[in-house]
Amino acid sequence: VIELKNPADENADIWKAFDQLQTYKEEIADLFVFNEILAISDYTLARMGSLSADRERFTAWRTIDGVNLDPLGELQQLETLVRGLFRKDFFLNYLRHFVLFEEDGNTKKIAGYHQFHAVRAVVQSVVEASRPGGSRKGGVVWHTQGSGKSIEMTCLAGHLMSLPAMNNPTIVVVTDRNDLDGQLFDTFSGASELLRETPARADTRPDLRARLSNRPSGGIIFTTIQKFAPFADEDAYPLLSDRENIVVICDEAHRSQYGFMARLQGVEDSAGAHGTVLN
């Protein structure tokens, strides 16, 4: 649903369009049964959000190609939204992989432009890396705090699970703290329709090994990095599987995934950036 307001009317800005949508939802609710995206515009500014989003969650779609921001200028936001999201191939991909619900089933969430294009780029990279002879390194995605990485990771997992090229992969989500493990697990659990899998948590080191050893395909497994420590009588961690379609997503990768000798040079992290590495 797109609600447009007259740009010549000083009293009819985009938030009047937002209020109009709330009225529609109350008075003609049947119109929104199958709704995925709401858009509002006064032909200059434009915002998009989900059916359950409040004003704060209505945001601009700032790119057409996923590379250049505001390519038509800051006052052509509607044109950028239409060309950057409602293009047929983008829009069908968005509807399939970038709409999810919270666990209560009443809050619909949709991806922003940065999440949409990040996932599309990562999917391509992971497919290439997992092929025979591939690098087996999917890459690193950097996030600023509050950018919605949990939704992004969930959409990525769902996208990968559905790809024929990945041959029903196993997704392993690794964090370095129990609270992060719980937060991500809750987000994934609420997106069962998108993922078409029920996530599971590895509670102990033996449980993690049992879930991964000789697993033929499928599954989404959550664990903390500490559970990959070898047992006291082992010199090294054993090989659990030689499959090439196990995707490991490591949250907060900059804290634990680069090794003791890693150094970051020439970059000032003033925005509170966080890394997610995919192997």
XYZ file of C-alpha atoms in Angstrom:
279
model
C 0.000 0.000 0.000
C 1.355 3.426 -0.972
C -0.267 6.536 0.512
C 0.601 9.762 -1.299
C 0.015 13.341 -0.191
C -0.132 16.558 -2.172
C 3.301 18.250 -2.093
C 1.626 21.659 -2.508
C -0.354 21.255 0.720
C 1.670 22.435 3.743
C -0.598 20.463 6.069
C -0.290 17.170 4.193
C 3.193 15.835 4.876
C 4.314 12.194 4.964
C 3.183 11.780 8.579
C -0.338 12.727 7.582
C -0.009 9.855 5.132
C 1.148 7.630 8.002
C -1.897 8.656 10.064
C -4.146 7.938 7.092
C -2.779 4.383 6.912
C -3.605 3.865 10.586
C -7.185 4.907 9.828
C -7.333 2.493 6.915
C -6.095 -0.333 9.125
C -8.883 0.322 11.613
C -11.699 0.871 9.129
C -10.851 -1.502 6.241
C -8.643 -4.131 7.876
C -9.329 -6.679 5.126
C -7.241 -4.553 2.772
C -4.131 -5.410 4.801
C -4.539 -9.168 5.238
C -1.816 -9.903 2.685
C 0.116 -6.665 3.078
C 3.914 -6.799 3.298
C 5.019 -3.181 2.874
C 3.480 0.215 3.617
C 4.916 3.291 1.907
C 4.201 6.980 2.480
C 5.300 9.999 0.456
C 4.604 13.618 -0.370
C 6.410 13.176 -3.720
C 9.609 14.541 -2.165
C 10.213 12.580 1.012
C 9.326 8.895 1.232
C 9.381 6.234 3.930
C 8.527 2.533 4.092
C 7.653 0.231 6.977
C 5.837 -2.917 7.964
C 2.175 -3.297 8.867
C 2.949 -3.101 12.598
C 5.687 -0.453 12.429
C 5.440 2.810 14.352
C 6.753 6.124 13.033
C 10.292 5.399 14.195
C 10.359 2.217 12.101
C 9.334 3.942 8.880
C 12.621 4.607 7.103
C 13.914 5.812 3.753
C 15.055 3.409 1.036
C 18.245 5.167 0.028
C 19.647 3.200 -2.890
C 18.694 1.834 -6.295
C 21.665 -0.406 -7.036
C 22.819 -1.227 -3.507
C 26.023 0.776 -3.935
C 25.229 4.475 -4.322
C 23.236 6.293 -1.634
C 20.596 8.824 -2.683
C 21.632 8.575 -6.369
C 18.847 10.915 -7.499
C 19.360 13.400 -4.661
C 17.810 13.695 -1.221
C 14.599 15.201 -2.611
C 13.858 12.308 -4.969
C 13.197 9.720 -2.284
C 9.992 8.386 -3.832
C 11.678 7.704 -7.166
C 14.564 5.987 -5.372
C 12.126 3.855 -3.364
C 10.127 2.805 -6.418
C 13.155 2.007 -8.551
C 15.222 0.524 -5.730
C 12.629 -1.713 -4.036
C 9.628 -2.168 -6.298
C 11.667 -3.315 -9.281
C 10.163 -6.725 -10.119
C 13.151 -8.973 -9.385
C 14.117 -7.055 -6.234
C 10.553 -6.984 -4.950
C 9.872 -10.697 -5.444
C 13.162 -11.534 -3.752
C 12.271 -9.180 -0.907
C 8.846 -10.738 -0.349
C 10.335 -14.229 -0.257
C 13.306 -13.674 2.025
C 13.021 -10.406 3.956
C 9.715 -10.486 5.857
C 9.493 -12.094 9.298
C 7.593 -12.005 12.575
C 8.526 -11.762 16.218
C 7.873 -14.830 18.331
C 4.489 -13.489 19.479
C 3.341 -13.554 15.861
C 1.870 -10.047 16.094
C 4.856 -7.920 15.112
C 5.848 -7.998 11.450
C 9.400 -6.997 10.615
C 10.859 -6.161 7.224
C 14.410 -5.467 6.137
C 15.885 -2.078 5.360
C 17.872 -1.326 2.221
C 21.224 -2.022 3.928
C 20.062 -5.428 5.187
C 18.553 -6.363 1.826
C 21.683 -5.623 -0.185
C 24.078 -6.990 2.446
C 22.284 -10.342 2.444
C 22.199 -10.505 -1.347
C 25.947 -9.861 -1.514
C 26.737 -12.381 1.217
C 24.589 -15.090 -0.381
C 26.534 -14.750 -3.625
C 29.834 -14.849 -1.738
C 28.865 -17.917 0.323
C 27.709 -19.845 -2.743
C 31.054 -19.162 -4.432
C 33.053 -20.030 -1.313
C 31.232 -23.331 -0.737
C 31.772 -24.709 -4.232
C 34.459 -27.398 -4.734
C 37.771 -25.568 -4.715
C 36.176 -22.483 -3.172
C 37.872 -20.408 -0.493
C 35.425 -21.597 2.221
C 35.427 -18.008 3.490
C 32.185 -16.144 2.937
C 33.452 -12.788 4.190
C 32.862 -10.219 6.908
C 29.902 -7.853 7.301
C 30.401 -4.790 9.490
C 27.459 -3.285 11.372
C 26.967 -0.168 13.430
C 25.110 -0.590 16.671
C 21.352 -0.733 16.215
C 21.531 -1.508 12.492
C 19.453 -4.677 12.808
C 22.021 -7.425 12.435
C 19.771 -10.034 14.100
C 17.128 -9.599 11.393
C 19.864 -9.545 8.753
C 21.352 -12.819 10.002
C 17.918 -14.437 10.117
C 17.124 -13.374 6.551
C 20.533 -14.624 5.441
C 19.968 -18.039 7.018
C 16.537 -18.348 5.417
C 17.888 -17.309 2.017
C 20.719 -19.848 2.170
C 18.428 -22.649 3.353
C 16.207 -22.164 0.313
C 18.945 -22.067 -2.341
C 19.203 -25.185 -4.515
C 22.898 -24.395 -5.022
C 23.505 -24.871 -1.286
C 21.902 -28.333 -1.283
C 20.061 -27.988 2.051
C 22.902 -26.542 4.139
C 23.451 -26.690 7.871
C 23.663 -23.260 9.530
C 25.805 -22.912 12.674
C 25.381 -19.596 14.521
C 28.261 -18.849 16.897
C 28.338 -16.117 19.546
C 30.797 -15.357 22.328
C 28.299 -14.711 25.129
C 25.274 -16.610 26.428
C 23.059 -13.515 26.367
C 23.828 -12.901 22.686
C 23.139 -16.562 21.992
C 19.734 -16.194 23.636
C 18.829 -12.966 21.826
C 19.672 -14.337 18.397
C 17.988 -17.646 19.128
C 14.758 -15.849 20.027
C 14.833 -13.890 16.747
C 15.435 -17.035 14.705
C 12.775 -18.978 16.628
C 10.160 -16.360 15.796
C 10.953 -16.683 12.080
C 10.162 -20.377 11.643
C 7.951 -19.719 8.606
C 10.784 -17.881 6.882
C 13.448 -20.419 7.847
C 11.315 -23.551 7.477
C 13.493 -25.026 10.212
C 13.264 -25.088 13.996
C 16.531 -23.775 15.457
C 18.237 -25.840 18.158
C 20.753 -24.879 20.848
C 23.817 -26.938 21.712
C 23.929 -26.972 25.508
C 27.324 -28.634 26.040
C 30.483 -29.477 24.118
C 29.429 -33.128 23.674
C 25.964 -31.966 22.558
C 27.507 -29.690 19.916
C 29.643 -32.505 18.553
C 26.707 -34.874 18.494
C 24.578 -32.394 16.529
C 27.297 -31.809 13.931
C 28.940 -35.215 13.582
C 27.746 -37.187 10.570
C 24.842 -34.800 9.998
C 23.781 -35.361 6.385
C 22.061 -32.005 5.785
C 19.848 -29.243 7.143
C 19.423 -27.801 10.597
C 20.149 -24.492 12.337
C 22.348 -24.898 15.411
C 23.200 -22.202 17.955
C 26.282 -22.379 20.138
C 28.865 -20.249 21.901
C 32.452 -20.266 20.696
C 33.646 -21.727 24.010
C 31.973 -25.039 23.152
C 34.486 -25.534 20.345
C 37.285 -25.969 22.893
C 38.943 -29.427 22.736
C 38.581 -31.862 25.599
C 41.390 -32.210 28.142
C 42.773 -35.358 26.480
C 42.833 -33.826 22.971
C 45.667 -31.941 21.309
C 43.425 -30.424 18.632
C 39.763 -30.114 17.799
C 38.600 -33.105 15.731
C 37.048 -32.923 12.263
C 33.291 -33.270 12.710
C 32.269 -33.119 9.052
C 33.906 -32.690 5.657
C 30.740 -31.307 4.009
C 31.162 -28.103 2.027
C 27.685 -26.735 2.743
C 27.958 -26.080 6.469
C 27.726 -22.295 6.903
C 29.163 -20.866 10.121
C 27.889 -17.391 11.044
C 29.958 -15.834 13.840
C 28.417 -12.887 15.645
C 30.704 -10.250 17.190
C 33.484 -11.712 15.033
C 35.841 -8.807 15.668
C 36.142 -9.908 19.313
C 37.057 -13.546 18.844
C 37.491 -14.726 15.268
C 40.693 -13.121 13.949
C 43.269 -14.848 16.159
C 45.713 -13.423 18.680
C 48.036 -11.855 16.090
C 45.363 -10.001 14.107
C 45.633 -6.219 13.824
C 43.260 -3.642 12.359
C 45.232 -0.804 10.795
C 44.140 2.510 9.373
C 40.543 2.321 10.618
C 39.036 4.322 13.449
C 35.977 2.583 14.855
C 34.091 5.603 16.142
C 30.608 4.329 15.301
C 30.597 1.259 17.511
C 30.915 -1.149 14.594
C 30.372 -4.874 15.031
C 31.478 -7.661 12.724
C 29.756 -10.799 11.549
C 32.015 -13.275 9.772
C 30.708 -16.035 7.541
C 32.681 -19.194 6.847
